[in-house]
Amino acid sequence: MRTLAVLTSGGDAPGMNAAIRAVVRLADARGVRVLGVRRGYEGLVAGEAEVLSARDVGNIIHRGGTMLGASRSAAFRTQEGRARALAVLRGHGVEGLVVIGGEGSFRGAHTLQQEGGLPVAGVPATIDNDVYGTDACIGFDTAVNTALDAIDRLRDTAESHHRVFFVEVMGRNTGFLALHVALAAGANEVLVPEIPTDLEDLVERLMTGMRQGRASNIVVVSEGDEAGGAVDIAAHVQARVPFEVRVAVLGHIQRGGSPSARDRILGTRLGAAAVEALLAGRSDVMVGDRGGETVHVPLSETWAHRRPLDTGMLPLMKALAR
């Protein structure tokens, strides 16, 4: 294999640059040229690709986001668009593709392999941490710590004014981010899509805490909770309690910032592992992390199965939130 390509797709995640750097530099060490594709599948369809040298990826490991850019692509969802994408890759002599992203990005890579016979390897990167087959996705640890820092600051003002703060974090379909942030922050409540929310019971628990002398309450809300986002839920609660309720929606702040050491190391390990997999003749697989070991998971399994939330942490959080 003489030429590989790499792209980042879907939402950006801190640590993607570490993965790109590892792909380029390990391939270079193996005598393989790497083509960097700009703007994900949209850029691939448009032919936005250039050779990346080891120097081109210098001083990016500490930067958030992705130096290659990422975007959604309506064109790539069509057979004509994918044919153009394959033509671009073949025109550059690409013999393998590394896709850094989440489940949706892996579907695109799998389709290229199926329709064009192109060897592909996926690297899981999403702050939602919901990709099946890996213990951790690139970007999750940084996002947790970013949200944690915000909650630590909010707690100061919440206690000063005896308020309840509803803090909304990302997680449209899964509550991994909300649950981990809530446990680490010592939050009083957490609302996640996987567990039905009883708003009246929530009101009663908050009232009980205040009657028992609790100075403030922190409620972490996953944006995908079936009862609504933090704004709607807070409005429902405010109409039923005598104390002040405030809302903080962290939004895309969680995506940005310098990646944590854990995400830099994970991105480096998995980016390098993707190159090694392709050079060893592996294809249509995601390289993941299980128990600190690198594993190869068929791409189709990453969307065929849903990664379960560890709801066993919920009773522990509630027992400690006194």
mmCIF file of C-alpha atoms in Angstrom:
data_model
loop_
_atom_site.group_PDB
_atom_site.id
_atom_site.type_symbol
_atom_site.label_atom_id
_atom_site.label_comp_id
_atom_site.label_asym_id
_atom_site.label_seq_id
_atom_site.Cartn_x
_atom_site.Cartn_y
_atom_site.Cartn_z
ATOM 1 C CA MET A 1 0.000 0.000 0.000
ATOM 2 C CA ARG A 2 1.551 3.255 -1.132
ATOM 3 C CA THR A 3 -1.122 5.917 -0.537
ATOM 4 C CA LEU A 4 -3.721 6.371 2.193
ATOM 5 C CA ALA A 5 -6.299 9.100 2.726
ATOM 6 C CA VAL A 6 -7.734 10.447 5.968
ATOM 7 C CA LEU A 7 -10.823 12.522 6.680
ATOM 8 C CA THR A 8 -12.822 13.693 9.693
ATOM 9 C CA SER A 9 -16.584 13.614 9.516
ATOM 10 C CA GLY A 10 -19.657 14.521 11.575
ATOM 11 C CA GLY A 11 -19.339 16.664 14.683
ATOM 12 C CA ASP A 12 -15.846 17.728 15.670
ATOM 13 C CA ALA A 13 -14.329 16.314 18.849
ATOM 14 C CA PRO A 14 -11.209 17.314 20.819
ATOM 15 C CA GLY A 15 -8.475 14.823 20.004
ATOM 16 C CA MET A 16 -9.278 14.472 16.311
ATOM 17 C CA ASN A 17 -6.087 16.349 15.488
ATOM 18 C CA ALA A 18 -4.069 13.881 17.558
ATOM 19 C CA ALA A 19 -5.552 11.070 15.457
ATOM 20 C CA ILE A 20 -4.790 12.870 12.186
ATOM 21 C CA ARG A 21 -1.232 13.474 13.320
ATOM 22 C CA ALA A 22 -0.784 9.800 14.204
ATOM 23 C CA VAL A 23 -2.178 8.648 10.858
ATOM 24 C CA VAL A 24 0.124 10.910 8.877
ATOM 25 C CA ARG A 25 3.303 10.334 10.857
ATOM 26 C CA LEU A 26 2.984 6.593 11.296
ATOM 27 C CA ALA A 27 2.178 6.172 7.607
ATOM 28 C CA ASP A 28 5.172 8.353 6.749
ATOM 29 C CA ALA A 29 7.370 6.171 8.970
ATOM 30 C CA ARG A 30 6.125 3.152 7.006
ATOM 31 C CA GLY A 31 6.897 4.819 3.672
ATOM 32 C CA VAL A 32 3.246 5.485 2.838
ATOM 33 C CA ARG A 33 1.941 8.783 1.470
ATOM 34 C CA VAL A 34 -1.158 10.314 3.114
ATOM 35 C CA LEU A 35 -3.777 12.445 1.445
ATOM 36 C CA GLY A 36 -5.735 14.766 3.737
ATOM 37 C CA VAL A 37 -9.351 15.336 2.698
ATOM 38 C CA ARG A 38 -10.884 18.676 3.663
ATOM 39 C CA ARG A 39 -14.477 19.067 4.962
ATOM 40 C CA GLY A 40 -15.232 15.358 5.323
ATOM 41 C CA TYR A 41 -17.336 13.582 2.712
ATOM 42 C CA GLU A 42 -18.493 16.905 1.255
ATOM 43 C CA GLY A 43 -14.896 17.835 0.501
ATOM 44 C CA LEU A 44 -14.188 14.357 -0.813
ATOM 45 C CA VAL A 45 -16.993 14.658 -3.367
ATOM 46 C CA ALA A 46 -15.653 18.089 -4.349
ATOM 47 C CA GLY A 47 -12.077 16.809 -4.697
ATOM 48 C CA GLU A 48 -10.640 18.877 -1.827
ATOM 49 C CA ALA A 49 -7.622 16.740 -1.021
ATOM 50 C CA GLU A 50 -3.904 17.334 -0.676
ATOM 51 C CA VAL A 51 -0.838 15.413 0.407
ATOM 52 C CA LEU A 52 0.075 15.882 4.071
ATOM 53 C CA SER A 53 3.665 15.635 5.227
ATOM 54 C CA ALA A 54 4.896 14.918 8.734
ATOM 55 C CA ARG A 55 5.637 18.642 9.058
ATOM 56 C CA ASP A 56 2.104 19.602 8.028
ATOM 57 C CA VAL A 57 0.724 17.972 11.177
ATOM 58 C CA GLY A 58 3.260 19.506 13.535
ATOM 59 C CA ASN A 59 1.922 21.449 16.549
ATOM 60 C CA ILE A 60 -1.672 20.274 16.166
ATOM 61 C CA ILE A 61 -1.879 17.648 18.922
ATOM 62 C CA HIS A 62 -2.899 20.290 21.492
ATOM 63 C CA ARG A 63 -5.535 21.965 19.315
ATOM 64 C CA GLY A 64 -9.260 21.297 19.519
ATOM 65 C CA GLY A 65 -11.486 20.779 16.501
ATOM 66 C CA THR A 66 -10.037 19.246 13.355
ATOM 67 C CA MET A 67 -7.460 20.777 11.043
ATOM 68 C CA LEU A 68 -9.139 19.023 8.119
ATOM 69 C CA GLY A 69 -12.590 20.394 8.858
ATOM 70 C CA ALA A 70 -15.835 18.430 8.941
ATOM 71 C CA SER A 71 -19.304 18.826 7.459
ATOM 72 C CA ARG A 72 -22.535 17.033 6.637
ATOM 73 C CA SER A 73 -22.891 16.019 3.002
ATOM 74 C CA ALA A 74 -26.147 15.651 1.106
ATOM 75 C CA ALA A 75 -24.206 14.924 -2.098
ATOM 76 C CA PHE A 76 -22.429 11.916 -0.580
ATOM 77 C CA ARG A 77 -25.784 10.332 0.281
ATOM 78 C CA THR A 78 -26.456 9.906 -3.450
ATOM 79 C CA GLN A 79 -24.895 7.156 -5.552
ATOM 80 C CA GLU A 80 -23.656 9.788 -7.992
ATOM 81 C CA GLY A 81 -21.904 11.650 -5.204
ATOM 82 C CA ARG A 82 -20.236 8.526 -3.893
ATOM 83 C CA ALA A 83 -19.095 7.666 -7.415
ATOM 84 C CA ARG A 84 -17.419 11.087 -7.615
ATOM 85 C CA ALA A 85 -15.802 10.505 -4.229
ATOM 86 C CA LEU A 86 -14.393 7.165 -5.338
ATOM 87 C CA ALA A 87 -13.146 8.739 -8.573
ATOM 88 C CA VAL A 88 -11.284 11.398 -6.561
ATOM 89 C CA LEU A 89 -9.611 8.754 -4.413
ATOM 90 C CA ARG A 90 -8.680 6.578 -7.377
ATOM 91 C CA GLY A 91 -7.342 9.612 -9.224
ATOM 92 C CA HIS A 92 -4.883 10.170 -6.387
ATOM 93 C CA GLY A 93 -3.948 6.493 -6.220
ATOM 94 C CA VAL A 94 -5.492 6.041 -2.778
ATOM 95 C CA GLU A 95 -5.522 2.407 -1.650
ATOM 96 C CA GLY A 96 -7.010 2.830 1.820
ATOM 97 C CA LEU A 97 -9.099 5.366 3.733
ATOM 98 C CA VAL A 98 -9.129 6.268 7.441
ATOM 99 C CA VAL A 99 -12.391 7.862 8.605
ATOM 100 C CA ILE A 100 -12.402 9.622 11.980
ATOM 101 C CA GLY A 101 -15.913 10.180 13.319
ATOM 102 C CA GLY A 102 -18.995 8.470 14.682
ATOM 103 C CA GLU A 103 -21.510 5.895 13.581
ATOM 104 C CA GLY A 104 -22.855 7.985 10.686
ATOM 105 C CA SER A 105 -19.338 8.529 9.360
ATOM 106 C CA PHE A 106 -18.716 4.785 9.548
ATOM 107 C CA ARG A 107 -21.825 4.084 7.492
ATOM 108 C CA GLY A 108 -20.318 6.243 4.756
ATOM 109 C CA ALA A 109 -16.985 4.433 4.942
ATOM 110 C CA HIS A 110 -18.712 1.043 4.823
ATOM 111 C CA THR A 111 -20.652 2.112 1.727
ATOM 112 C CA LEU A 112 -17.454 3.155 -0.052
ATOM 113 C CA GLN A 113 -15.967 -0.240 0.724
ATOM 114 C CA GLN A 114 -19.085 -2.033 -0.515
ATOM 115 C CA GLU A 115 -19.569 0.003 -3.683
ATOM 116 C CA GLY A 116 -15.966 0.600 -4.641
ATOM 117 C CA GLY A 117 -13.931 -2.119 -2.945
ATOM 118 C CA LEU A 118 -11.879 0.515 -1.136
ATOM 119 C CA PRO A 119 -10.258 -0.704 2.111
ATOM 120 C CA VAL A 120 -11.470 1.470 4.998
ATOM 121 C CA ALA A 121 -10.812 1.767 8.737
ATOM 122 C CA GLY A 122 -12.783 3.840 11.236
ATOM 123 C CA VAL A 123 -11.579 5.724 14.311
ATOM 124 C CA PRO A 124 -14.328 6.529 16.878
ATOM 125 C CA ALA A 125 -14.496 10.230 17.712
ATOM 126 C CA THR A 126 -17.605 11.774 19.257
ATOM 127 C CA ILE A 127 -18.227 13.568 22.525
ATOM 128 C CA ASP A 128 -21.451 11.537 22.886
ATOM 129 C CA ASN A 129 -19.286 8.430 23.517
ATOM 130 C CA ASP A 130 -22.061 6.263 22.090
ATOM 131 C CA VAL A 131 -20.267 4.177 19.458
ATOM 132 C CA TYR A 132 -20.738 0.461 20.014
ATOM 133 C CA GLY A 133 -17.605 -1.669 20.291
ATOM 134 C CA THR A 134 -15.291 0.703 22.136
ATOM 135 C CA ASP A 135 -15.024 1.731 25.777
ATOM 136 C CA ALA A 136 -14.189 5.307 24.871
ATOM 137 C CA CYS A 137 -14.493 7.668 21.921
ATOM 138 C CA ILE A 138 -12.073 10.480 21.206
ATOM 139 C CA GLY A 139 -13.367 13.765 22.627
ATOM 140 C CA PHE A 140 -15.550 12.393 25.417
ATOM 141 C CA ASP A 141 -13.088 12.905 28.258
ATOM 142 C CA THR A 142 -12.426 16.519 27.252
ATOM 143 C CA ALA A 143 -16.143 17.270 26.935
ATOM 144 C CA VAL A 144 -16.805 15.839 30.407
ATOM 145 C CA ASN A 145 -14.085 17.998 31.929
ATOM 146 C CA THR A 146 -15.274 21.108 30.071
ATOM 147 C CA ALA A 147 -18.813 20.653 31.397
ATOM 148 C CA LEU A 148 -17.474 19.823 34.847
ATOM 149 C CA ASP A 149 -15.520 23.070 34.999
ATOM 150 C CA ALA A 150 -18.667 25.021 34.084
ATOM 151 C CA ILE A 151 -20.749 23.283 36.769
ATOM 152 C CA ASP A 152 -18.100 23.878 39.427
ATOM 153 C CA ARG A 153 -18.386 27.595 38.653
ATOM 154 C CA LEU A 154 -22.182 27.559 38.571
ATOM 155 C CA ARG A 155 -22.310 25.885 41.963
ATOM 156 C CA ASP A 156 -20.662 28.929 43.545
ATOM 157 C CA THR A 157 -23.441 31.257 42.432
ATOM 158 C CA ALA A 158 -26.143 28.637 43.040
ATOM 159 C CA GLU A 159 -25.141 28.335 46.702
ATOM 160 C CA SER A 160 -24.821 32.087 47.136
ATOM 161 C CA HIS A 161 -28.450 32.597 46.101
ATOM 162 C CA HIS A 162 -29.971 29.249 47.154
ATOM 163 C CA ARG A 163 -30.962 28.454 43.575
ATOM 164 C CA VAL A 164 -31.572 25.380 41.476
ATOM 165 C CA PHE A 165 -29.500 25.268 38.310
ATOM 166 C CA PHE A 166 -30.547 23.124 35.371
ATOM 167 C CA VAL A 167 -27.456 22.513 33.259
ATOM 168 C CA GLU A 168 -28.010 21.135 29.775
ATOM 169 C CA VAL A 169 -25.239 19.112 28.169
ATOM 170 C CA MET A 170 -25.084 17.483 24.754
ATOM 171 C CA GLY A 171 -26.459 14.012 24.136
ATOM 172 C CA ARG A 172 -29.422 13.885 21.785
ATOM 173 C CA ASN A 173 -29.886 10.129 21.940
ATOM 174 C CA THR A 174 -27.690 8.980 24.808
ATOM 175 C CA GLY A 175 -26.898 10.129 28.329
ATOM 176 C CA PHE A 176 -23.234 9.156 28.626
ATOM 177 C CA LEU A 177 -22.047 12.752 28.861
ATOM 178 C CA ALA A 178 -24.774 13.820 31.275
ATOM 179 C CA LEU A 179 -24.315 10.854 33.603
ATOM 180 C CA HIS A 180 -20.530 11.099 33.827
ATOM 181 C CA VAL A 181 -20.648 14.866 34.314
ATOM 182 C CA ALA A 182 -23.325 14.565 36.998
ATOM 183 C CA LEU A 183 -21.413 11.942 38.950
ATOM 184 C CA ALA A 184 -18.129 13.844 38.741
ATOM 185 C CA ALA A 185 -19.781 17.137 39.702
ATOM 186 C CA GLY A 186 -21.674 15.706 42.652
ATOM 187 C CA ALA A 187 -24.927 16.835 41.021
ATOM 188 C CA ASN A 188 -28.214 16.240 42.804
ATOM 189 C CA GLU A 189 -30.130 14.935 39.791
ATOM 190 C CA VAL A 190 -29.460 13.788 36.241
ATOM 191 C CA LEU A 191 -31.989 13.396 33.424
ATOM 192 C CA VAL A 192 -31.042 11.150 30.498
ATOM 193 C CA PRO A 193 -32.919 9.826 27.431
ATOM 194 C CA GLU A 194 -32.567 6.215 28.562
ATOM 195 C CA ILE A 195 -34.605 6.735 31.763
ATOM 196 C CA PRO A 196 -38.175 8.189 31.685
ATOM 197 C CA THR A 197 -38.423 11.446 33.607
ATOM 198 C CA ASP A 198 -41.200 11.965 36.170
ATOM 199 C CA LEU A 199 -41.338 15.748 36.503
ATOM 200 C CA GLU A 200 -43.631 15.745 39.521
ATOM 201 C CA ASP A 201 -41.315 13.349 41.327
ATOM 202 C CA LEU A 202 -38.383 15.582 40.405
ATOM 203 C CA VAL A 203 -40.158 18.588 41.916
ATOM 204 C CA GLU A 204 -40.814 16.684 45.130
ATOM 205 C CA ARG A 205 -37.190 15.551 45.420
ATOM 206 C CA LEU A 206 -35.932 19.112 44.931
ATOM 207 C CA MET A 207 -38.389 20.421 47.535
ATOM 208 C CA THR A 208 -37.323 17.724 49.994
ATOM 209 C CA GLY A 209 -33.677 18.654 49.562
ATOM 210 C CA MET A 210 -34.355 22.312 50.213
ATOM 211 C CA ARG A 211 -36.478 21.519 53.285
ATOM 212 C CA GLN A 212 -33.571 19.467 54.628
ATOM 213 C CA GLY A 213 -31.272 22.467 54.375
ATOM 214 C CA ARG A 214 -29.614 21.939 51.010
ATOM 215 C CA ALA A 215 -28.164 25.281 49.900
ATOM 216 C CA SER A 216 -28.526 24.620 46.191
ATOM 217 C CA ASN A 217 -29.349 21.986 43.612
ATOM 218 C CA ILE A 218 -27.582 21.076 40.409
ATOM 219 C CA VAL A 219 -29.634 19.139 37.859
ATOM 220 C CA VAL A 220 -27.759 17.905 34.771
ATOM 221 C CA VAL A 221 -30.020 17.432 31.749
ATOM 222 C CA SER A 222 -29.129 15.582 28.561
ATOM 223 C CA GLU A 223 -30.461 17.594 25.610
ATOM 224 C CA GLY A 224 -32.315 14.510 24.352
ATOM 225 C CA ASP A 225 -34.301 13.833 27.531
ATOM 226 C CA GLU A 226 -37.863 12.893 26.571
ATOM 227 C CA ALA A 227 -39.327 15.455 28.977
ATOM 228 C CA GLY A 228 -37.669 18.229 26.979
ATOM 229 C CA GLY A 229 -34.535 20.312 27.236
ATOM 230 C CA ALA A 230 -33.371 22.177 30.319
ATOM 231 C CA VAL A 231 -35.356 25.311 29.447
ATOM 232 C CA ASP A 232 -38.730 23.533 29.260
ATOM 233 C CA ILE A 233 -38.087 21.352 32.302
ATOM 234 C CA ALA A 234 -36.911 24.327 34.372
ATOM 235 C CA ALA A 235 -40.048 26.280 33.463
ATOM 236 C CA HIS A 236 -42.186 23.363 34.617
ATOM 237 C CA VAL A 237 -40.314 23.182 37.928
ATOM 238 C CA GLN A 238 -40.279 26.949 38.528
ATOM 239 C CA ALA A 239 -44.071 27.041 38.372
ATOM 240 C CA ARG A 240 -44.215 24.560 41.268
ATOM 241 C CA VAL A 241 -41.456 25.628 43.680
ATOM 242 C CA PRO A 242 -40.891 28.745 45.832
ATOM 243 C CA PHE A 243 -37.164 29.060 45.154
ATOM 244 C CA GLU A 244 -35.382 30.493 42.130
ATOM 245 C CA VAL A 245 -34.577 28.310 39.137
ATOM 246 C CA ARG A 246 -31.922 29.126 36.565
ATOM 247 C CA VAL A 247 -30.793 27.457 33.332
ATOM 248 C CA ALA A 248 -27.360 27.086 31.735
ATOM 249 C CA VAL A 249 -27.183 25.505 28.271
ATOM 250 C CA LEU A 250 -23.553 24.624 27.611
ATOM 251 C CA GLY A 251 -24.101 23.803 23.943
ATOM 252 C CA HIS A 252 -21.130 23.768 21.611
ATOM 253 C CA ILE A 253 -18.737 24.956 24.322
ATOM 254 C CA GLN A 254 -18.384 21.245 25.089
ATOM 255 C CA ARG A 255 -16.941 20.546 21.629
ATOM 256 C CA GLY A 256 -14.126 23.053 21.792
ATOM 257 C CA GLY A 257 -10.943 23.556 23.722
ATOM 258 C CA SER A 258 -7.606 21.835 24.006
ATOM 259 C CA PRO A 259 -8.008 18.044 24.306
ATOM 260 C CA SER A 260 -7.219 16.356 27.590
ATOM 261 C CA ALA A 261 -4.181 14.126 27.954
ATOM 262 C CA ARG A 262 -6.480 11.100 27.802
ATOM 263 C CA ASP A 263 -8.000 12.198 24.487
ATOM 264 C CA ARG A 264 -4.602 13.033 23.006
ATOM 265 C CA ILE A 265 -3.322 9.573 23.916
ATOM 266 C CA LEU A 266 -6.479 7.812 22.723
ATOM 267 C CA GLY A 267 -6.445 9.727 19.441
ATOM 268 C CA THR A 268 -2.790 8.896 18.917
ATOM 269 C CA ARG A 269 -3.247 5.194 19.703
ATOM 270 C CA LEU A 270 -6.320 4.707 17.542
ATOM 271 C CA GLY A 271 -5.074 6.808 14.622
ATOM 272 C CA ALA A 272 -1.910 4.718 14.491
ATOM 273 C CA ALA A 273 -3.905 1.494 14.899
ATOM 274 C CA ALA A 274 -6.077 2.390 11.900
ATOM 275 C CA VAL A 275 -2.990 2.704 9.708
ATOM 276 C CA GLU A 276 -1.578 -0.563 10.996
ATOM 277 C CA ALA A 277 -4.902 -2.297 10.330
ATOM 278 C CA LEU A 278 -5.012 -1.161 6.706
ATOM 279 C CA LEU A 279 -1.353 -2.022 6.098
ATOM 280 C CA ALA A 280 -2.035 -5.486 7.542
ATOM 281 C CA GLY A 281 -4.852 -6.048 5.057
ATOM 282 C CA ARG A 282 -7.744 -5.395 7.465
ATOM 283 C CA SER A 283 -10.739 -3.518 6.078
ATOM 284 C CA ASP A 284 -14.269 -2.435 6.936
ATOM 285 C CA VAL A 285 -13.367 -2.288 10.632
ATOM 286 C CA MET A 286 -13.332 0.261 13.419
ATOM 287 C CA VAL A 287 -10.316 0.319 15.699
ATOM 288 C CA GLY A 288 -11.532 0.708 19.273
ATOM 289 C CA ASP A 289 -10.365 0.514 22.849
ATOM 290 C CA ARG A 290 -11.517 -2.174 25.270
ATOM 291 C CA GLY A 291 -9.873 -2.414 28.636
ATOM 292 C CA GLY A 292 -6.860 -0.530 27.346
ATOM 293 C CA GLU A 293 -6.368 -2.924 24.437
ATOM 294 C CA THR A 294 -6.903 -2.092 20.769
ATOM 295 C CA VAL A 295 -9.673 -4.104 19.108
ATOM 296 C CA HIS A 296 -11.043 -4.394 15.577
ATOM 297 C CA VAL A 297 -14.840 -4.234 15.257
ATOM 298 C CA PRO A 298 -16.737 -4.708 11.975
ATOM 299 C CA LEU A 299 -18.083 -1.309 10.954
ATOM 300 C CA SER A 300 -21.578 -2.722 10.509
ATOM 301 C CA GLU A 301 -21.693 -3.627 14.209
ATOM 302 C CA THR A 302 -21.197 -0.005 15.248
ATOM 303 C CA TRP A 303 -24.719 0.871 14.124
ATOM 304 C CA ALA A 304 -26.362 -2.548 14.359
ATOM 305 C CA HIS A 305 -26.006 -2.451 18.151
ATOM 306 C CA ARG A 306 -26.744 0.283 20.660
ATOM 307 C CA ARG A 307 -24.162 0.904 23.328
ATOM 308 C CA PRO A 308 -25.976 0.655 26.683
ATOM 309 C CA LEU A 309 -25.683 3.366 29.298
ATOM 310 C CA ASP A 310 -24.238 2.162 32.592
ATOM 311 C CA THR A 311 -27.359 2.954 34.591
ATOM 312 C CA GLY A 312 -25.798 1.196 37.587
ATOM 313 C CA MET A 313 -24.118 4.530 38.366
ATOM 314 C CA LEU A 314 -27.485 6.221 38.949
ATOM 315 C CA PRO A 315 -28.215 4.671 42.375
ATOM 316 C CA LEU A 316 -24.712 5.583 43.513
ATOM 317 C CA MET A 317 -25.167 9.187 42.422
ATOM 318 C CA LYS A 318 -28.497 9.468 44.189
ATOM 319 C CA ALA A 319 -27.110 7.918 47.384
ATOM 320 C CA LEU A 320 -24.309 10.481 47.461
ATOM 321 C CA ALA A 321 -26.456 13.505 46.541
ATOM 322 C CA ARG A 322 -27.524 14.536 50.044
#
